[in-house]
PDB file of C-alpha atoms in Angstrom:
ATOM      1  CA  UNK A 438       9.087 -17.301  -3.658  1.00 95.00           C
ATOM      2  CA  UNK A 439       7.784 -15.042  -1.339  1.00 96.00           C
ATOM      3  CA  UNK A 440       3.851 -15.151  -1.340  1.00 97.00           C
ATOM      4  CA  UNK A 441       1.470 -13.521   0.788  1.00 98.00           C
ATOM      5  CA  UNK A 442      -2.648 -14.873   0.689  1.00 98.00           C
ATOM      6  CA  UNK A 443      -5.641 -13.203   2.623  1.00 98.00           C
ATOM      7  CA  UNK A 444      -8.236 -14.792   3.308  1.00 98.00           C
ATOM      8  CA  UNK A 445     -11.612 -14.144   5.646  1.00 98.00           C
ATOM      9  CA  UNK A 446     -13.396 -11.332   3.593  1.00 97.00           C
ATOM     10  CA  UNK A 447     -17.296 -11.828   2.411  1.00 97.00           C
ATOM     11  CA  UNK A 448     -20.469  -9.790   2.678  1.00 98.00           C
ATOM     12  CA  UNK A 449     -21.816  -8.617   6.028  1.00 98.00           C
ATOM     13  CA  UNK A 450     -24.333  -6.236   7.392  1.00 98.00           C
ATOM     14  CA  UNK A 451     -23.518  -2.809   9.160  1.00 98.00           C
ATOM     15  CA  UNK A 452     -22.674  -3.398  12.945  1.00 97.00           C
ATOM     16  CA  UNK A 453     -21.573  -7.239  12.557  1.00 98.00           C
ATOM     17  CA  UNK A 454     -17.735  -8.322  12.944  1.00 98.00           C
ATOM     18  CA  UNK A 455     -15.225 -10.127  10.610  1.00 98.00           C
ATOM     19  CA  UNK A 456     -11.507 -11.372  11.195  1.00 98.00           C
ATOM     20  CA  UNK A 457      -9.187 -11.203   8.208  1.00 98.00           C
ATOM     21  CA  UNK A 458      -6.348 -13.927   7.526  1.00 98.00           C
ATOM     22  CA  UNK A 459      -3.071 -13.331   5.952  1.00 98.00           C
ATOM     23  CA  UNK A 460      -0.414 -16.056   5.558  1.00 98.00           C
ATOM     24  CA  UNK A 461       2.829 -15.862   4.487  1.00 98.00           C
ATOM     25  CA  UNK A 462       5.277 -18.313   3.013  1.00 97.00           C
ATOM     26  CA  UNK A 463       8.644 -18.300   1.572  1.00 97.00           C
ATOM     27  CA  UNK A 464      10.387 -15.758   3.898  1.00 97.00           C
ATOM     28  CA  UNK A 465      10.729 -16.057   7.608  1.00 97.00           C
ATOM     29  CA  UNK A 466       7.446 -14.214   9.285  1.00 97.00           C
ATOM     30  CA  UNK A 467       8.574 -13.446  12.574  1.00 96.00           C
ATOM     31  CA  UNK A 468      11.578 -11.173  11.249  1.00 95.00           C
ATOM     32  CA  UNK A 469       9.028  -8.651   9.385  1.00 96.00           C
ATOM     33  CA  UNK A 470       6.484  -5.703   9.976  1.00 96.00           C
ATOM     34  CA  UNK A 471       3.522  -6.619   8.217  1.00 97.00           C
ATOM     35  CA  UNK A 472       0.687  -4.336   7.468  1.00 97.00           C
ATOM     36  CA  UNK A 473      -3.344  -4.251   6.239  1.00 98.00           C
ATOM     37  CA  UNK A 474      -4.202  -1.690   3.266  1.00 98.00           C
ATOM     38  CA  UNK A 475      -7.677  -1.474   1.882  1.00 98.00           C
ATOM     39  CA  UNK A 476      -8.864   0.146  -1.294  1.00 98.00           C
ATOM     40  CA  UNK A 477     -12.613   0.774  -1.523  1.00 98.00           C
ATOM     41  CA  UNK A 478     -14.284   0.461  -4.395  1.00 97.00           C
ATOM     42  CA  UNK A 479     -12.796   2.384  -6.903  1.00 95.00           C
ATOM     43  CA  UNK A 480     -10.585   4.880  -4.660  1.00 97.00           C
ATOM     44  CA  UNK A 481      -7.259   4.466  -4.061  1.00 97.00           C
ATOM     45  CA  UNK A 482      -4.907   3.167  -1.277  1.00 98.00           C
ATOM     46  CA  UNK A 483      -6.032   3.848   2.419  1.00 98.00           C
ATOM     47  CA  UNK A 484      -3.096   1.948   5.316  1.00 97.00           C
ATOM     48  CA  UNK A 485      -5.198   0.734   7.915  1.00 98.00           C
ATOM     49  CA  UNK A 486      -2.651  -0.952  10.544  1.00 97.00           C
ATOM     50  CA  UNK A 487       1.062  -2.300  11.352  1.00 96.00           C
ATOM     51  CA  UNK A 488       2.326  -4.479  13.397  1.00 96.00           C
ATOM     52  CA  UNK A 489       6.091  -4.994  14.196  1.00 95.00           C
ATOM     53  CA  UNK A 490       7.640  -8.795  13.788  1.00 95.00           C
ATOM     54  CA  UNK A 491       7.175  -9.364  17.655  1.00 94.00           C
ATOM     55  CA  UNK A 492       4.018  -7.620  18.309  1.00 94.00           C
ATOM     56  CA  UNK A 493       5.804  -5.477  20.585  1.00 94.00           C
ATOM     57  CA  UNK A 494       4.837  -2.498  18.653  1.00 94.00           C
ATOM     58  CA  UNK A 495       0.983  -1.789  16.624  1.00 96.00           C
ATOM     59  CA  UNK A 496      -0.205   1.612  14.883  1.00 95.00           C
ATOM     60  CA  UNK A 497      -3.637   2.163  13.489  1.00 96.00           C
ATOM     61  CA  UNK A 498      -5.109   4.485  11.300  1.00 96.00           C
ATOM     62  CA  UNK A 499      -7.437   7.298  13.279  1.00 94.00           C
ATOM     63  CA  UNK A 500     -10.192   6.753  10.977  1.00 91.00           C
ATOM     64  CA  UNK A 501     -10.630   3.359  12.791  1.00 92.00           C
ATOM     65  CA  UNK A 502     -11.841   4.810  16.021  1.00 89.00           C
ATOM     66  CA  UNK A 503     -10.726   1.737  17.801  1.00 92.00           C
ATOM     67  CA  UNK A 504     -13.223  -0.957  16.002  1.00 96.00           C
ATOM     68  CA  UNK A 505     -10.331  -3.036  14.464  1.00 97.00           C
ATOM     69  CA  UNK A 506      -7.299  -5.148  16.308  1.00 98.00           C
ATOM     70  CA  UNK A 507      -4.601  -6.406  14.061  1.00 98.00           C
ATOM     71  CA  UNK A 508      -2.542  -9.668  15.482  1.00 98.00           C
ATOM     72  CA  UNK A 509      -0.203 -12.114  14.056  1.00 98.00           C
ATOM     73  CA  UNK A 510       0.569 -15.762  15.091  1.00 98.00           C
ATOM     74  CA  UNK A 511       4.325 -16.439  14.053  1.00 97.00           C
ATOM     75  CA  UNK A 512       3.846 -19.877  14.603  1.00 97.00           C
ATOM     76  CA  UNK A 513       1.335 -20.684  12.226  1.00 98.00           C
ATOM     77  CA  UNK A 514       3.123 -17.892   9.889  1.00 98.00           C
ATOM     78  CA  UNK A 515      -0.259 -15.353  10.019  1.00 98.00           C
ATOM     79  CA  UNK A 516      -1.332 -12.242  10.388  1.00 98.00           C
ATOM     80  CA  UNK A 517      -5.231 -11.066  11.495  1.00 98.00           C
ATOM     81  CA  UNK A 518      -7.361  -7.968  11.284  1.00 98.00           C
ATOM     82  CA  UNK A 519     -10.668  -8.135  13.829  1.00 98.00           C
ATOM     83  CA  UNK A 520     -13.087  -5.959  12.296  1.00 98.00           C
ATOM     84  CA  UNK A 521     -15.793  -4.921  14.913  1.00 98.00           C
ATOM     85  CA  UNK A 522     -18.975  -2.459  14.194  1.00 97.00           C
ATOM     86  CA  UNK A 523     -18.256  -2.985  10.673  1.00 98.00           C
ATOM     87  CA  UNK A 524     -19.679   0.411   8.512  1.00 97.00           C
ATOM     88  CA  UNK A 525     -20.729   0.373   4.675  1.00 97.00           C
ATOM     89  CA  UNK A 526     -17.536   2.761   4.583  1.00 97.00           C
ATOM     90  CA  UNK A 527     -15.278  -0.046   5.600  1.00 98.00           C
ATOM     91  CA  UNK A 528     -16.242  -1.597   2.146  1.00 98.00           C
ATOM     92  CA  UNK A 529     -13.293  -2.348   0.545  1.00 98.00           C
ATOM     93  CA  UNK A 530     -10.422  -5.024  -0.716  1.00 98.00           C
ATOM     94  CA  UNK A 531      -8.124  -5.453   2.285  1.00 98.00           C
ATOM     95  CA  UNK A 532      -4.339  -6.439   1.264  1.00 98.00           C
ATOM     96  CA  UNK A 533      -1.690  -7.707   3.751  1.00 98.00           C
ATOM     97  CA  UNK A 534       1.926  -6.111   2.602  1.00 98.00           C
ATOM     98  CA  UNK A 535       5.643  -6.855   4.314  1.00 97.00           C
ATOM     99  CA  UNK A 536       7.979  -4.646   5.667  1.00 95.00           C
ATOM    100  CA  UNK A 537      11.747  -5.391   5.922  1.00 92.00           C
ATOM    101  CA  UNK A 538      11.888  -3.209   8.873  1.00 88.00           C
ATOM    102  CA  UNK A 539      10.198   0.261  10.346  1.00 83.00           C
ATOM    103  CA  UNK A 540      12.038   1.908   7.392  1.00 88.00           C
ATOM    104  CA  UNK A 541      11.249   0.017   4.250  1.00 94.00           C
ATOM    105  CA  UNK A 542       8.707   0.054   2.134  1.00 97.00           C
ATOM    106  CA  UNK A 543       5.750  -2.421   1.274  1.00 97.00           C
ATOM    107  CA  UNK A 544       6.573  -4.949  -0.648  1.00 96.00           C
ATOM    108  CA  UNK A 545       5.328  -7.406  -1.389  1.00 97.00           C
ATOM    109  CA  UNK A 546       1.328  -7.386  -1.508  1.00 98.00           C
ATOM    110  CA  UNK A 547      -0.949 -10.017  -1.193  1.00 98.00           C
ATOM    111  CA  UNK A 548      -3.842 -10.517  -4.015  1.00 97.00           C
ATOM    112  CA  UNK A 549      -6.219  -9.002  -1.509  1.00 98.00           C
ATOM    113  CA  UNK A 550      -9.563 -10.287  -0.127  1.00 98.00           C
ATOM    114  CA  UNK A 551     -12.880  -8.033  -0.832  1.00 98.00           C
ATOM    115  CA  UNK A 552     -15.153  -6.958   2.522  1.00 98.00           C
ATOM    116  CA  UNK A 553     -18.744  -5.886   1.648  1.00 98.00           C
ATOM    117  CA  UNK A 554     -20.675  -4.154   4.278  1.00 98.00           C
ATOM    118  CA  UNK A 555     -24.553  -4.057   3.401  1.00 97.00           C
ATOM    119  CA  UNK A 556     -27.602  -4.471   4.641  1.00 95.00           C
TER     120      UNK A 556
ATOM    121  CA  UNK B 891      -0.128  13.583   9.675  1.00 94.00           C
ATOM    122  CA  UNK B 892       1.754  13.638   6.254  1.00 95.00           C
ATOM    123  CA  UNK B 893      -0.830  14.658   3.421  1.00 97.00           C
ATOM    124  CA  UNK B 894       0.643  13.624  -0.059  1.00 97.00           C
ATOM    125  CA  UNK B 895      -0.857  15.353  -3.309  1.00 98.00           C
ATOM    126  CA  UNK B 896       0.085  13.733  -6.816  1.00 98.00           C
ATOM    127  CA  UNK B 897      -0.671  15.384  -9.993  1.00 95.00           C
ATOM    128  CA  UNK B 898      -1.993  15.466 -12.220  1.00 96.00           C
ATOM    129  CA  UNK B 899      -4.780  13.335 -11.688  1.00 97.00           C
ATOM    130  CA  UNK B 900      -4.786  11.739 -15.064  1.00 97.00           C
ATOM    131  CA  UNK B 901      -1.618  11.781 -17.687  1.00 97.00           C
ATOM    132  CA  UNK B 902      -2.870  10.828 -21.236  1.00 97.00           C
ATOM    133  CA  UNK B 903       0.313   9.921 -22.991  1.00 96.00           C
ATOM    134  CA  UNK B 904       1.331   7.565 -26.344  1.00 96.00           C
ATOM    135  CA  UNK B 905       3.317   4.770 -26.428  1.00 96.00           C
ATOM    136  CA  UNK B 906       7.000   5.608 -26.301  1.00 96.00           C
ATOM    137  CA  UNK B 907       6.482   8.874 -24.684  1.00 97.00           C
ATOM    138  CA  UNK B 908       7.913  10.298 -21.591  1.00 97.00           C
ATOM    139  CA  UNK B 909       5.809  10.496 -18.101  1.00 97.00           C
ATOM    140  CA  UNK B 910       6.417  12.399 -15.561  1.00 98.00           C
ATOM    141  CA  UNK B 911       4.524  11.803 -12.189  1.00 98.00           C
ATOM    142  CA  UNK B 912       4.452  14.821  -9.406  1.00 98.00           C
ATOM    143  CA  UNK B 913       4.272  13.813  -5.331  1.00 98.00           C
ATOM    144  CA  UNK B 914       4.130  16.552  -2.873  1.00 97.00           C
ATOM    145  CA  UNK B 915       4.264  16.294   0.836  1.00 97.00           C
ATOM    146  CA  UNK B 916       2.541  18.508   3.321  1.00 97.00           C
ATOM    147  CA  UNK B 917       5.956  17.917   5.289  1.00 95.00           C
ATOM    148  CA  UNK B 918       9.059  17.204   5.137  1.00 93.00           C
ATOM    149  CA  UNK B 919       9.272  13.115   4.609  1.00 93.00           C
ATOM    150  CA  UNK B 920      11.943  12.344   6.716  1.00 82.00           C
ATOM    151  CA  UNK B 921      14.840  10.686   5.425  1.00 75.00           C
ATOM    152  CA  UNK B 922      13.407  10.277   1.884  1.00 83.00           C
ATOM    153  CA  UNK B 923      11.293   7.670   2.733  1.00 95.00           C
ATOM    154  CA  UNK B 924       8.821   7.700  -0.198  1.00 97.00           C
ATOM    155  CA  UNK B 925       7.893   4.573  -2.259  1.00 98.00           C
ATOM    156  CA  UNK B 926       6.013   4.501  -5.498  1.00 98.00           C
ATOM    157  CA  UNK B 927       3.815   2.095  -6.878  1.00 98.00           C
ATOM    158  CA  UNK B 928       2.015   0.670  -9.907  1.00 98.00           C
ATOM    159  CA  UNK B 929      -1.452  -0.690  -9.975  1.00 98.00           C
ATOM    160  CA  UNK B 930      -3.129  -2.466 -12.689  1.00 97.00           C
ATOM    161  CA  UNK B 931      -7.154  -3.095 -12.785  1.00 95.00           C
ATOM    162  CA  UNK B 932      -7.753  -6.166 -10.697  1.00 95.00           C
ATOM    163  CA  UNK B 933      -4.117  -6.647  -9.574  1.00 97.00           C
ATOM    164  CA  UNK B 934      -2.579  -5.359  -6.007  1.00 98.00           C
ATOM    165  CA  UNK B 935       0.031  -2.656  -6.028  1.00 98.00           C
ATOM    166  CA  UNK B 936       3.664  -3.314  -6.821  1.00 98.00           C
ATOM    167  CA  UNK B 937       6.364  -1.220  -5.699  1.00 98.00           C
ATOM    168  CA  UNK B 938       8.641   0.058  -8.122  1.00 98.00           C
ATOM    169  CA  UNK B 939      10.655   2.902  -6.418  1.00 97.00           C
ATOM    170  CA  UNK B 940      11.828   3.223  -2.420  1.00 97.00           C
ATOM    171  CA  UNK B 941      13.846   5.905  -0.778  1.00 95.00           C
ATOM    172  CA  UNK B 942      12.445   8.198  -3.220  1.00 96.00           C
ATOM    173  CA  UNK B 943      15.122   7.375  -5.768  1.00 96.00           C
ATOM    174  CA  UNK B 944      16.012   3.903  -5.624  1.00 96.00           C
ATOM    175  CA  UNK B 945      14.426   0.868  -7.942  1.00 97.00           C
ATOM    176  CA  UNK B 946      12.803  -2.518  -6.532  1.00 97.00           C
ATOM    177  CA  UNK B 947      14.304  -5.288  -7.581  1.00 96.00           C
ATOM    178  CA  UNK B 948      13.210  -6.505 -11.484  1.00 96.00           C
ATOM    179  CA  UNK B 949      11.832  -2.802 -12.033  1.00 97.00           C
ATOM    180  CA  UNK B 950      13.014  -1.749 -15.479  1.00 97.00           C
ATOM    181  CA  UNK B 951      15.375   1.274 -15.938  1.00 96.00           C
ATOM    182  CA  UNK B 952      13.119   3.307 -17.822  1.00 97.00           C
ATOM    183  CA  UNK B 953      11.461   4.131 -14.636  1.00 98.00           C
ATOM    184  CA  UNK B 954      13.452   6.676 -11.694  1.00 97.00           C
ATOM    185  CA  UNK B 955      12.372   8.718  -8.969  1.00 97.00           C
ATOM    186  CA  UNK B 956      13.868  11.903  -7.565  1.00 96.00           C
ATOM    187  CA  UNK B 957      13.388  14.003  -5.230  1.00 94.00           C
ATOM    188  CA  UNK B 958      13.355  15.457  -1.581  1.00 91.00           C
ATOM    189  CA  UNK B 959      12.217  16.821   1.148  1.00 93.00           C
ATOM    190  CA  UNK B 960       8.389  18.020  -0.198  1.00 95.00           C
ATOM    191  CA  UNK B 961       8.767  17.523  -3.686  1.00 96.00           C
ATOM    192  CA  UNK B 962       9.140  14.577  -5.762  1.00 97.00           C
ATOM    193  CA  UNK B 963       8.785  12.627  -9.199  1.00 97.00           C
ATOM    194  CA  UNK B 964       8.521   9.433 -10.694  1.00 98.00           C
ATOM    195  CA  UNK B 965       9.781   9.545 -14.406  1.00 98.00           C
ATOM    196  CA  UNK B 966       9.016   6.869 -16.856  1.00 98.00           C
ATOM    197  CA  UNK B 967      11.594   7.654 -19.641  1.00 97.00           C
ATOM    198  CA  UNK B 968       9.769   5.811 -22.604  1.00 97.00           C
ATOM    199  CA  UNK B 969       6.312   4.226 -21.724  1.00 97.00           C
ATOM    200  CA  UNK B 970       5.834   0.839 -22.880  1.00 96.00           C
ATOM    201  CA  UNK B 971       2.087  -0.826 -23.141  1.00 95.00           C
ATOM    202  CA  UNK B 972       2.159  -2.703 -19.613  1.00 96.00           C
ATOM    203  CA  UNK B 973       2.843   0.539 -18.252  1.00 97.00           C
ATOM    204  CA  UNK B 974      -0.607   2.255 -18.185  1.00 96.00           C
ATOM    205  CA  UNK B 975      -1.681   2.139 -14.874  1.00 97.00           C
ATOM    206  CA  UNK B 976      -2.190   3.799 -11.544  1.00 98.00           C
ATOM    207  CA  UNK B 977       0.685   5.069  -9.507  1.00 98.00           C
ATOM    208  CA  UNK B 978       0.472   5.511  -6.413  1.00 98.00           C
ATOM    209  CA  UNK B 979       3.210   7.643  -4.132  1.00 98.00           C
ATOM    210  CA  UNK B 980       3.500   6.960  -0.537  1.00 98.00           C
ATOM    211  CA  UNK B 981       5.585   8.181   2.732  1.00 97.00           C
ATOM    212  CA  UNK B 982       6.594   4.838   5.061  1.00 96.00           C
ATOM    213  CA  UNK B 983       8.874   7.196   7.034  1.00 91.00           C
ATOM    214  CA  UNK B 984       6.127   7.782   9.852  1.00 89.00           C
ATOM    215  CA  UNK B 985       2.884   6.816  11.121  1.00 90.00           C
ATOM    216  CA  UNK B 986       0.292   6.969   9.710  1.00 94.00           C
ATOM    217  CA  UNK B 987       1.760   5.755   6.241  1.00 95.00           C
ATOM    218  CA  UNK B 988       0.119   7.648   3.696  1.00 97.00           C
ATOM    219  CA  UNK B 989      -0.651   7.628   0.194  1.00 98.00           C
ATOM    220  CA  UNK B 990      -1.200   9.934  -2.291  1.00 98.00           C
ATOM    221  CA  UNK B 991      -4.583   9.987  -4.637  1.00 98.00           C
ATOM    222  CA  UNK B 992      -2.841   8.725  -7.370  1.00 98.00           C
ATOM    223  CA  UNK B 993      -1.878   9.619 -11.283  1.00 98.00           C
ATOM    224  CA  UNK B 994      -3.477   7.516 -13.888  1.00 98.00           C
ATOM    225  CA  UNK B 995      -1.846   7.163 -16.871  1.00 98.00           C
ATOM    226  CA  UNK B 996      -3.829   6.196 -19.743  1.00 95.00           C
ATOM    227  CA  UNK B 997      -3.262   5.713 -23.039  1.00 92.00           C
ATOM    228  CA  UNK B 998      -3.732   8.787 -25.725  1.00 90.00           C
TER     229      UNK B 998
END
């Protein structure tokens, strides 16, 4: 069964960092795009980030302005999101999803983990 | 950037009824790559539809997309009770990957 579980999320105040753990099991890692997708409070979907199976190849969203850095160790079967000069809009459930390749959807998702920026 | 518009915001429907969910790009989504999805309160998204017309694996056949180009729909032929939810279109054919607002389809 192919399972993906984030981890890493928890309250914070505006300005501080975080680093965001997915790992996935039942499929070989290495061979897919994975991606973070956070949903703020209820709003809907926002993608955040990609990164292809190698690393070779990363995409943000602009509305980052450069404060996150998504990673993956295919060793240890993960994938990370460093979250610097976090923002109360950054509030939100952050979900790791697999891609099959550059053309295929997301599927699946992970349960998510929730981020809370406050002071 | 691809902009994605889904209407109408909220769909209230009756059991056994048909749905019919509307996705329109700002652009043409190259190659048909739009997904759909299903959300339930509390639970992460699910895709049901890829390639604008094709089903996920264990997705029932009461649900089909269609579509091309700008325009597209997500048609649930008879709604069952597990199928009230929020669906969610999306274009995965370039970056950045966007979503639509999304439809919610509550019950009548």
């Amino acid at each position: 069964e192919v399972r993906l579980v984030e981890s890493g999320g928890g309250l914070v105040k505006p300005g501080e960092s975080l680093r965001l753990s997915c790992v996935g099991s039942g499929f070989t890692f290495t061979n897919y795009n994975m991606n973070w997708v956070r949903q703020a409070p209820g709003k809907g979907l926002e993608w955040v980030s990609s990164i292809s199976g190698t690393g070779s190849y990363i995409y943000y969203a602009d509305s980052l302005e450069g404060r996150f850095t998504i990673s993956r160790d295919n060793a240890k079967n993960s994938l990370f999101l460093q979250m610097n000069s976090l923002r109360a809009e950054d509030t939100a459930v952050y979900y790791c999803a697999r891609r099959a390749s550059s053309f295929s959807p997301f599927d699946p998702w992970g349960l998510g983990t929730l981020v809370t920026v406050s002071s | 950037e691809i902009v994605l518009t889904q209407s109408p915001g909220t769909l209230s429907l009756s059991p056994g009824e048909r749905a019919t969910l509307s996705c329109r790009a700002s652009q043409s989504v190259s190659s048909s790559y739009l997904a759909w999805y299903q959300q339930k309160p509390g639970q992460a998204p699910r895709l049901l539809i890829y390639g604008a017309s094709s089903r996920a694996t264990g997705i029932p056949d009461r649900f089909s997309g269609s579509g091309s180009e700008t325009d597209f729909a997500l048609t649930i032929s008879s709604l069952g009770p597990e199928d009230f939810a929020v669906y969610y279109c999306q274009q995965y054919g370039s970056s950045p990957f966007t979503f639509g607002p999304g439809t919610k389809v509550d019950i009548k």
